[in-house]
CSV table of C-alpha atoms in Angstrom, one decimal:
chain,number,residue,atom,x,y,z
W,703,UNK,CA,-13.5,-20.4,2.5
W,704,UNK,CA,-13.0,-17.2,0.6
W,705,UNK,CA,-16.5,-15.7,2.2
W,706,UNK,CA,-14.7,-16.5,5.7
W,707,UNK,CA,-11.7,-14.9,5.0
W,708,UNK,CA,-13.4,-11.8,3.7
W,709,UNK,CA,-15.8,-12.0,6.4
W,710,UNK,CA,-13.6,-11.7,8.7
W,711,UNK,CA,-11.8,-8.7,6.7
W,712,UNK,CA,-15.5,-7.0,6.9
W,713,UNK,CA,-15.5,-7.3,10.4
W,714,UNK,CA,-12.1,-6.1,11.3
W,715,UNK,CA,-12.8,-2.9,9.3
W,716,UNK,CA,-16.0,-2.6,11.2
W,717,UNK,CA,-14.0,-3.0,14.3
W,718,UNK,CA,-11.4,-0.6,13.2
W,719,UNK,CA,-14.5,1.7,12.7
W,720,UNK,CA,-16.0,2.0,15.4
W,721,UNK,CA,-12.8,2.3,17.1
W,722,UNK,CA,-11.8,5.4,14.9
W,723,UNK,CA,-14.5,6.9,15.6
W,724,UNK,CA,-14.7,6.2,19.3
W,725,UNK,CA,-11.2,6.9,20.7
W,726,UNK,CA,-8.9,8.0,17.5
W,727,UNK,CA,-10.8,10.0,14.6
W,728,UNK,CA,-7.1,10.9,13.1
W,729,UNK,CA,-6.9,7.7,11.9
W,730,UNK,CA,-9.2,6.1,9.3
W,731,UNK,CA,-11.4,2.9,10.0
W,732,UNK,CA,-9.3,1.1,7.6
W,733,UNK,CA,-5.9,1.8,9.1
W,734,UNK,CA,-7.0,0.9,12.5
W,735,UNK,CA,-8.3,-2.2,10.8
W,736,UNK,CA,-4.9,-2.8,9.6
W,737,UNK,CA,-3.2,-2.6,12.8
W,738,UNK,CA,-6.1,-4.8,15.0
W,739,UNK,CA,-5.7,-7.9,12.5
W,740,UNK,CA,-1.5,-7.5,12.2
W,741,UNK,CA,-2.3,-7.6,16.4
W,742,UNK,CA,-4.5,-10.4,15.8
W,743,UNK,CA,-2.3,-12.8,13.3
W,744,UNK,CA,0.2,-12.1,15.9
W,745,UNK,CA,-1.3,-13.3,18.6
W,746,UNK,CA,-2.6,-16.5,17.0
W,747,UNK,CA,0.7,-17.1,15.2
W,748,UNK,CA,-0.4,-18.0,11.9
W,749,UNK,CA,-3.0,-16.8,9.1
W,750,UNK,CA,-5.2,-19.0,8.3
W,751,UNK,CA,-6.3,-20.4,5.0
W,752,UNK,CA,-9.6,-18.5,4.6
W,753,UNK,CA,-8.2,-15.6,5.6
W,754,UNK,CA,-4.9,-16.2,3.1
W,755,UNK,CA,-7.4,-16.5,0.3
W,756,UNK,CA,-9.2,-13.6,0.8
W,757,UNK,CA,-6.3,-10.9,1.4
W,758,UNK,CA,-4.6,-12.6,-2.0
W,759,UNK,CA,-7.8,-12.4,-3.6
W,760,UNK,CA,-8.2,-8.9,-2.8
W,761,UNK,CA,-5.3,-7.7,-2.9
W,762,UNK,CA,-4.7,-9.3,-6.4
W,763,UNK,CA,-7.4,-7.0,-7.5
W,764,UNK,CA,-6.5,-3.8,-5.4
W,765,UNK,CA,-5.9,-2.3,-9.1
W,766,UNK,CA,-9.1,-2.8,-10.1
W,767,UNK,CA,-11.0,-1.4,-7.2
W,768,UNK,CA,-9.2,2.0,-7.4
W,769,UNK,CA,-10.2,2.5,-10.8
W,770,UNK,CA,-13.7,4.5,-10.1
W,771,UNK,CA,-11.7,6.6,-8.0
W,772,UNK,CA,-8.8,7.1,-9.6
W,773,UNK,CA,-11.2,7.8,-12.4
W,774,UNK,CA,-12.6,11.0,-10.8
W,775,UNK,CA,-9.7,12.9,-12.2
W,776,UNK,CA,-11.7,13.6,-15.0
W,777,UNK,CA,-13.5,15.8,-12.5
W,778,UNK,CA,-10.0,17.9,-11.9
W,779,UNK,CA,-8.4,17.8,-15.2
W,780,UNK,CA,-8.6,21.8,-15.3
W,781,UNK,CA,-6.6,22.1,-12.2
W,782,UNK,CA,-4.0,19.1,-13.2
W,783,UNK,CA,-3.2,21.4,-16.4
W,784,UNK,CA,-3.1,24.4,-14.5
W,785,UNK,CA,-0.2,23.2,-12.6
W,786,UNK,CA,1.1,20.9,-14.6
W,787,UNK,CA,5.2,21.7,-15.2
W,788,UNK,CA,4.9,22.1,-11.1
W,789,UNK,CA,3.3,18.7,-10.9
W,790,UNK,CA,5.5,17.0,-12.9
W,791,UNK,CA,8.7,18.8,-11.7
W,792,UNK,CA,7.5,18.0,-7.5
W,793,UNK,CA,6.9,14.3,-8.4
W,794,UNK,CA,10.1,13.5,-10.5
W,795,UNK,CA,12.7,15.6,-8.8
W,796,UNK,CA,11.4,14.0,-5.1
W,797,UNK,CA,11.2,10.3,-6.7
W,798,UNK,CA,14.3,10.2,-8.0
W,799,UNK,CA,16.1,12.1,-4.7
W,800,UNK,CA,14.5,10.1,-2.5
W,801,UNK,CA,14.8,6.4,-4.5
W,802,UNK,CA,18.5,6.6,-4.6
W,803,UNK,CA,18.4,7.9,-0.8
W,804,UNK,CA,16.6,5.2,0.1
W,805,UNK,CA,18.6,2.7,-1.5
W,806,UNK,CA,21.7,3.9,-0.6
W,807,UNK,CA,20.5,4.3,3.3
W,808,UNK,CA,19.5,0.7,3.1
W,809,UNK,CA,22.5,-0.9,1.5
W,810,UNK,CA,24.7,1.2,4.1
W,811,UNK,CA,22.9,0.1,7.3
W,812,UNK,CA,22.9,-3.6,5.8
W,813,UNK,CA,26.8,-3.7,5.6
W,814,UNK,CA,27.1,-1.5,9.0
W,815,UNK,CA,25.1,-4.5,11.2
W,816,UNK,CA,26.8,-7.4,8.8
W,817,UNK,CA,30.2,-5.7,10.0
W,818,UNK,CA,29.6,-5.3,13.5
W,819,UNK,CA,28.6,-8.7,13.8
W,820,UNK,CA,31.3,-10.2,11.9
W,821,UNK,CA,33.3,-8.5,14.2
W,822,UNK,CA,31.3,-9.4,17.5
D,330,UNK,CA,-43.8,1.6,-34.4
D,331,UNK,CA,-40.9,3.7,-33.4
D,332,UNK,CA,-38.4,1.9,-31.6
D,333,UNK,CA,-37.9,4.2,-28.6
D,334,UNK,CA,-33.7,4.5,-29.5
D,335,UNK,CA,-33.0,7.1,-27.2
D,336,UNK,CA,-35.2,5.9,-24.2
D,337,UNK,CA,-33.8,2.8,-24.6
D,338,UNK,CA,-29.6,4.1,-24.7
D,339,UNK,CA,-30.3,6.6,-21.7
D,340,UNK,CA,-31.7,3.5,-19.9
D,341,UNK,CA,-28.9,1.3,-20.5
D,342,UNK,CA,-25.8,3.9,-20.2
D,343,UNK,CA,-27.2,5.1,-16.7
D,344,UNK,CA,-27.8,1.4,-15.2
D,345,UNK,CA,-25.9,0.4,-12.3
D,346,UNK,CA,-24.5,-2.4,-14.3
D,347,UNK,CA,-23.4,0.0,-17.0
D,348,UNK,CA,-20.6,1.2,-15.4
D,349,UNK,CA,-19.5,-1.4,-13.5
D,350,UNK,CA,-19.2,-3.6,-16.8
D,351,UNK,CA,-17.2,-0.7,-18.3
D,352,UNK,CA,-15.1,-0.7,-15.4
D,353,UNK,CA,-14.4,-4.8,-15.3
D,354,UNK,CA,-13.8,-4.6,-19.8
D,355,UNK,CA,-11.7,-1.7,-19.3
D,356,UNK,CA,-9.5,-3.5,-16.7
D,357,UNK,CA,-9.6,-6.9,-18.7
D,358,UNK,CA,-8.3,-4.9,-21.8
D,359,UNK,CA,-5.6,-3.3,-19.4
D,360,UNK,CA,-4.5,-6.7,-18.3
D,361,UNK,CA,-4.6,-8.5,-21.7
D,362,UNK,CA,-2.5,-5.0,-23.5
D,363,UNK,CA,0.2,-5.4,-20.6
D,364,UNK,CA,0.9,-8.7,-21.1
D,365,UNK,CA,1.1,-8.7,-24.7
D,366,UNK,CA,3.5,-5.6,-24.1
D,367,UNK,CA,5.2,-6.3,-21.4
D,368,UNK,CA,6.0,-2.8,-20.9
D,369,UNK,CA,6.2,-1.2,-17.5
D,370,UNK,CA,4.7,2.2,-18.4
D,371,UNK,CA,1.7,0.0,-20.0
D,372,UNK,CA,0.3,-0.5,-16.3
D,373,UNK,CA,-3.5,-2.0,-16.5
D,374,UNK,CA,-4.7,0.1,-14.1
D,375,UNK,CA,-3.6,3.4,-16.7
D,376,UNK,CA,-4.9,1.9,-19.5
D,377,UNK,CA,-7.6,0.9,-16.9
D,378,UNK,CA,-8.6,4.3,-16.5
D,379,UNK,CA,-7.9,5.9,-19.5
D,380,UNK,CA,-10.6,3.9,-21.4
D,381,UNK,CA,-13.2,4.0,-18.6
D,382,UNK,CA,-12.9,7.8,-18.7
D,383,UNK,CA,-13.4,7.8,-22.5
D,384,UNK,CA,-16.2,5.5,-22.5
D,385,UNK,CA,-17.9,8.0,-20.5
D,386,UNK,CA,-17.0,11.4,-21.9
D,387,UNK,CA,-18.4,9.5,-25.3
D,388,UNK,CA,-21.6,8.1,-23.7
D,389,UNK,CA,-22.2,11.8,-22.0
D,390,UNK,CA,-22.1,9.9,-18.4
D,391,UNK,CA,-21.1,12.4,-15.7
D,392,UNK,CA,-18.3,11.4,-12.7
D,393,UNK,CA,-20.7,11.8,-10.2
D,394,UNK,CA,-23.1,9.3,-11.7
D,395,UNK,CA,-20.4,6.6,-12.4
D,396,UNK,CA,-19.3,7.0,-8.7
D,397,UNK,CA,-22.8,6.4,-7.2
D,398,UNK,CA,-23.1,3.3,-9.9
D,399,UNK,CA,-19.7,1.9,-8.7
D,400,UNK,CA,-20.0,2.1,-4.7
D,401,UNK,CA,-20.2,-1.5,-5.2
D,402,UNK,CA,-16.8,-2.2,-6.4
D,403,UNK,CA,-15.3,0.8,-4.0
D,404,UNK,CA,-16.7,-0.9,-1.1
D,405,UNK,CA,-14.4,-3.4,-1.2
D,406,UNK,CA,-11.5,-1.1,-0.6
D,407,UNK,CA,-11.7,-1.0,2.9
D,408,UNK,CA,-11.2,-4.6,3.8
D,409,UNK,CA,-8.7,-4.8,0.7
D,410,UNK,CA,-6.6,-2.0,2.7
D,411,UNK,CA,-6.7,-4.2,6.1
D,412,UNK,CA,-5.8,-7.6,4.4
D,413,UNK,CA,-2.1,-5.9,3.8
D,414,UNK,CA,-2.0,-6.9,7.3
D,415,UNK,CA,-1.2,-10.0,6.0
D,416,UNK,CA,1.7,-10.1,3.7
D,417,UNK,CA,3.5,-7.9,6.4
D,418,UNK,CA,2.8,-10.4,9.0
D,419,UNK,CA,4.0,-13.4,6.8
D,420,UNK,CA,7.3,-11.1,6.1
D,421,UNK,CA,8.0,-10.9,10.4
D,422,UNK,CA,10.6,-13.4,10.0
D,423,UNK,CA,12.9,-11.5,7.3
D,424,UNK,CA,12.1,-7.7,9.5
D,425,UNK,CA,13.0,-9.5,12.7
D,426,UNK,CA,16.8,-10.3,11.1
D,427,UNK,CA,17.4,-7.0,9.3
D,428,UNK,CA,14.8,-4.6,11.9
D,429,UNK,CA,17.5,-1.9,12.9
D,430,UNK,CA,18.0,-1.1,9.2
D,431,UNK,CA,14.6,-1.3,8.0
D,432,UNK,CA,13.4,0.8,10.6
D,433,UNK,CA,16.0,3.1,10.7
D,434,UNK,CA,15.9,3.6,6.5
D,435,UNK,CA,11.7,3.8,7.2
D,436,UNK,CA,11.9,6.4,9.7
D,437,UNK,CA,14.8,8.1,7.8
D,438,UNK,CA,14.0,7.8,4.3
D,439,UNK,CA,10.4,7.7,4.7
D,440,UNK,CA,11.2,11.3,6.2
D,441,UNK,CA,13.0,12.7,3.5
D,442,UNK,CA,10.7,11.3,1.1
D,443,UNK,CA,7.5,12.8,2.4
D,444,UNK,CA,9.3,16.6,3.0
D,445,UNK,CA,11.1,16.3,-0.1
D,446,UNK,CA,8.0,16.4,-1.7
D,447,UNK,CA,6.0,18.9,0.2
D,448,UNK,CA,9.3,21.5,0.1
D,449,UNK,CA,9.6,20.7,-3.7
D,450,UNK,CA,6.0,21.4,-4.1
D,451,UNK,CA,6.0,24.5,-2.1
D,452,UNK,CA,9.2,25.7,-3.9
D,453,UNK,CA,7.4,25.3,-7.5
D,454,UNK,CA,4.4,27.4,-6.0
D,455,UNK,CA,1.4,24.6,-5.7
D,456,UNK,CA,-1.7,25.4,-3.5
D,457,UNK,CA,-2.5,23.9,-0.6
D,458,UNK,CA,-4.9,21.3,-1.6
D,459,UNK,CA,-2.4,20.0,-4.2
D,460,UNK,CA,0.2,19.7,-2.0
D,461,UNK,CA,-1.7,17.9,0.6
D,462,UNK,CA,-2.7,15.3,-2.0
D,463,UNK,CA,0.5,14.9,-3.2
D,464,UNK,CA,2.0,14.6,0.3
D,465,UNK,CA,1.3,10.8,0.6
D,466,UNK,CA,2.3,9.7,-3.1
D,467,UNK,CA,4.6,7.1,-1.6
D,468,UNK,CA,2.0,5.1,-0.1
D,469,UNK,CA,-0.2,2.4,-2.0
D,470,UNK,CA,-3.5,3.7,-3.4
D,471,UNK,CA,-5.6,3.4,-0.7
D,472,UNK,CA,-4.1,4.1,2.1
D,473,UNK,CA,-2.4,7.4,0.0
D,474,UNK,CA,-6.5,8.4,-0.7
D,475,UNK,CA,-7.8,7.9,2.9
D,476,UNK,CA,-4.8,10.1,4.0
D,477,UNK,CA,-5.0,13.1,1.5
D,478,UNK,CA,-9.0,13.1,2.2
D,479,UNK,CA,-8.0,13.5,5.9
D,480,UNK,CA,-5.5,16.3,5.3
D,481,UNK,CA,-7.5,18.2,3.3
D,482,UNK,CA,-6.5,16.8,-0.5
D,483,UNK,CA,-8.7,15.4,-3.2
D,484,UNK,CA,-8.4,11.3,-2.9
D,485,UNK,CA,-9.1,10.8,-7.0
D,486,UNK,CA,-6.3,12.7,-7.4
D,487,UNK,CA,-4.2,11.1,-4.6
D,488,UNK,CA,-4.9,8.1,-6.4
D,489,UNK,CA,-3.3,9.3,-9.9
D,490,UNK,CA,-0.3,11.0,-8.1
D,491,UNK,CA,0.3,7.5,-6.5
D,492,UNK,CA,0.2,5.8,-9.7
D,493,UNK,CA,2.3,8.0,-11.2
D,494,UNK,CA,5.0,8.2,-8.8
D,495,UNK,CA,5.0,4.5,-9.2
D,496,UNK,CA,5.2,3.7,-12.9
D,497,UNK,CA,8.3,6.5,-12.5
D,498,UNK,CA,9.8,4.7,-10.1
D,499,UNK,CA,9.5,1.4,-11.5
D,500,UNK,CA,11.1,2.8,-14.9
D,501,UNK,CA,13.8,4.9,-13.6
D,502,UNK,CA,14.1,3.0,-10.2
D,503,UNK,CA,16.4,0.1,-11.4
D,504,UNK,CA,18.7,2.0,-13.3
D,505,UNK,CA,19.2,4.9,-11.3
D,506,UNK,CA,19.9,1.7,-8.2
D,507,UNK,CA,22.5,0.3,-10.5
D,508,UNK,CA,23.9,3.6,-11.7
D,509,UNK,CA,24.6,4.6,-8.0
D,510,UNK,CA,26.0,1.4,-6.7
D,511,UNK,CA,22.9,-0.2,-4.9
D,512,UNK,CA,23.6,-4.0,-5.6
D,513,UNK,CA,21.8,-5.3,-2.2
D,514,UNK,CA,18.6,-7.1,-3.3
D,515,UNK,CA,17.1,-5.8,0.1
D,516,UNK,CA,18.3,-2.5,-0.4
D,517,UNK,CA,16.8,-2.5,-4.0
D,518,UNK,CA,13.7,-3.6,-2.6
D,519,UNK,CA,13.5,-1.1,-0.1
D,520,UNK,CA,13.3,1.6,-2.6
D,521,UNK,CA,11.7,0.7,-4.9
D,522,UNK,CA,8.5,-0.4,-2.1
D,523,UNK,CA,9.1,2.7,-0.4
D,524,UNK,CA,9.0,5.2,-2.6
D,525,UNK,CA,6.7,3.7,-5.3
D,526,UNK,CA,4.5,1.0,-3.4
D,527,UNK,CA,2.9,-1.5,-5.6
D,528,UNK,CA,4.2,-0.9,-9.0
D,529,UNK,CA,7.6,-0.6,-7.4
D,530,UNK,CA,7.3,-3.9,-6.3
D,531,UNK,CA,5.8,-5.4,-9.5
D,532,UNK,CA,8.9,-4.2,-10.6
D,533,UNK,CA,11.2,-5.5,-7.9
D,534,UNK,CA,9.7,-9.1,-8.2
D,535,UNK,CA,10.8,-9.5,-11.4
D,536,UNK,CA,14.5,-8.8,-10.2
D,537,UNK,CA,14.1,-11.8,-7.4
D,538,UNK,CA,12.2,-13.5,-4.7
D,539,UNK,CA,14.7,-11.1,-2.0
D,540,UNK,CA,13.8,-7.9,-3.4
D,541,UNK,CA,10.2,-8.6,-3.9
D,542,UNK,CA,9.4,-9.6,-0.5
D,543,UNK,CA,11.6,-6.5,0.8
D,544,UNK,CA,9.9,-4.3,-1.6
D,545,UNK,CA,6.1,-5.7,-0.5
D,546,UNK,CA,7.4,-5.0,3.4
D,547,UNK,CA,8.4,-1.8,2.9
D,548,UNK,CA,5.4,-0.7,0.8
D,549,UNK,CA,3.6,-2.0,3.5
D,550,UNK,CA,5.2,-0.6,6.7
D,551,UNK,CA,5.6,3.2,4.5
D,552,UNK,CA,1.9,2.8,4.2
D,553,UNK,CA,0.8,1.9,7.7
D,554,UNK,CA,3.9,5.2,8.7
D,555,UNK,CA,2.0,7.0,6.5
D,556,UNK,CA,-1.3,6.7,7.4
D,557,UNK,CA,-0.5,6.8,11.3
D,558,UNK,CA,1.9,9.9,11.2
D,559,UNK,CA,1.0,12.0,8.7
D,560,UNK,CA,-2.2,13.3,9.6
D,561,UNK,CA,-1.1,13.4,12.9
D,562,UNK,CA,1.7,15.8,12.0
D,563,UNK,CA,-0.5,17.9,9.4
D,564,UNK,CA,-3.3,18.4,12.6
D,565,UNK,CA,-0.2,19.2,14.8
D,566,UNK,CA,1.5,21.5,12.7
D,567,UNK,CA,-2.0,23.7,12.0
């Protein structure tokens, strides 16, 4: 079951590949694999149970398989410390600015449509 | 006899399997100190990395090497990246009563959160390469590395930016939400998903089913934004 679903994962990256490299090379094999198998569950209306196991599986480990990259920053600690204050200054001034934004946006545009259609 | 010590280390420390095992201990430590701690800075994947780059720098393994050995485990990232396909697919039912919102806040905030951080960068004087790999910091790991690589970034780094941005956001997220009236589990979600993906929502489950599942859409859809528009605006605007 779980060989299916991944299977079939392999194969829509594959797809989304040879797509990328065919017609759109802005957009990476992956992410054009994203979009073909959210067309494809569409169309068939359902996921089915070898393909649930395998994207939980996966995705349960997602962590673990971006450790070796995320480990190459061993290979750029110079330049991290180089800039670090404006590093850290980028990332926690633009997280917190745009968290609250976002929040705020979403709670506003909630209570705008639950208004209008109370009133409708 | 002389036991052949140093043949015998140099064999072991440069298998294949060498770093692989380090990489699946180090994890399994990450997981076991996190749930003893149950603290949200304490993320597996940090302590993850931390202790896979020590066993290396102490074993005299260079990057490059452990790379090569761990293609194996990296391969899978691809079709990990298109199975998030299907948790946004299983969450159609909740976008389809609260779209207009969503999409709006996506297009909107998903904006503000991707210039905010290339203005911010570009006002505190970082090169070009660093800002293009902190430019997609708001999307989950993968998607965050393939962008940066295709804008000219450095992906490992992409990937610790991301992480980053995330174990801030889950810290400071829910108080900062609280402290500035958000009280709307979907509007909690939102935030915390959009602006610090996966560990976001980690965080956001543990506050309720609503905001989970709102958190896990919008890390999804901010990813897929990401990855479609981004490099598409980068080529345009060069």
């Amino acid at each position: 079951m779980l060989l299916r679903g991944l299977s079939l994962l392999v194969l829509f990256q594959l797809l989304g590949t040879a797509i990328s490299v065919l017609f759109i090379p802005l957009l990476p094999g992956p992410i054009v694999g994203i979009l073909l198998l959210f067309g494809f569950l569409l169309w068939r209306g359902r996921v089915g149970e070898p393909m649930q196991q395998a994207a939980t599986t996966l995705l349960r480990f997602l962590p673990l398989l971006l450790v070796p990259p995320a480990v190459g920053v061993m290979a750029y600690a110079a330049e991290i410390l180089d800039h670090f204050w404006a590093i850290a200054g980028t990332m926690t001034l633009s997280l917190i600015i745009s968290l609250v934004f976002t929040g705020w946006l979403m709670q506003f545009l909630i209570r705008r449509q639950a208004n209008r259609r109370g009133q409708a | 006899m002389t036991l052949q010590w140093q043949a015998a280390w140099v064999a072991v420390t440069t298998h294949p399997l060498f770093s692989v095992g380090v990489t699946l201990l180090a994890y399994q430590l990450g997981m076991t100190i996190y749930e003893r701690a149950r603290k949200v800075y304490l993320q597996p994947f940090l302590i993850s990395v931390v202790t896979v780059i020590s066993v290396l720098l102490a074993c005299g393994v260079p990057y490059e090497l452990y790379r090569t050995n761990t293609t194996l485990l990296t391969l899978l990232l691809g079709p990990a990246t298109v199975a998030l396909a299907v948790p946004l697919f299983l969450n159609l039912e909740r976008i389809r009563q609260l779209f207009g919102p969503i999409m709006l806040t996506l297009l909107v905030a998903g904006t503000v959160t991707t210039l905010l951080g290339v203005v911010l960068g570009w006002l505190f004087g970082i090169s070009e390469q660093l800002l293009m790999t902190l430019t997609p910091k708001s999307a989950t790991s993968p998607i965050a590395m393939l962008v940066a690589e295709e804008i000219g970034g450095i992906a490992a780094l992409a990937a610790v930016f991301v992480l980053l941005t995330g174990v801030l956001g889950a810290i400071l997220g829910p108080v900062l939400l609280t402290r500035f009236g958000v009280q709307h589990p979907a509007a909690r979600g939102m935030a915390l998903g959009l602006t610090a993906h996966a560990v976001g929502t980690a965080q956001a489950l543990q506050e309720g089913e609503e905001c989970g599942a709102f958190s896990a859409l919008a890390m999804s859809l901010m990813g897929v934004a990401t990855a479609v528009l981004l490099p598409l605006v980068v080529t345009l605007l060069r």
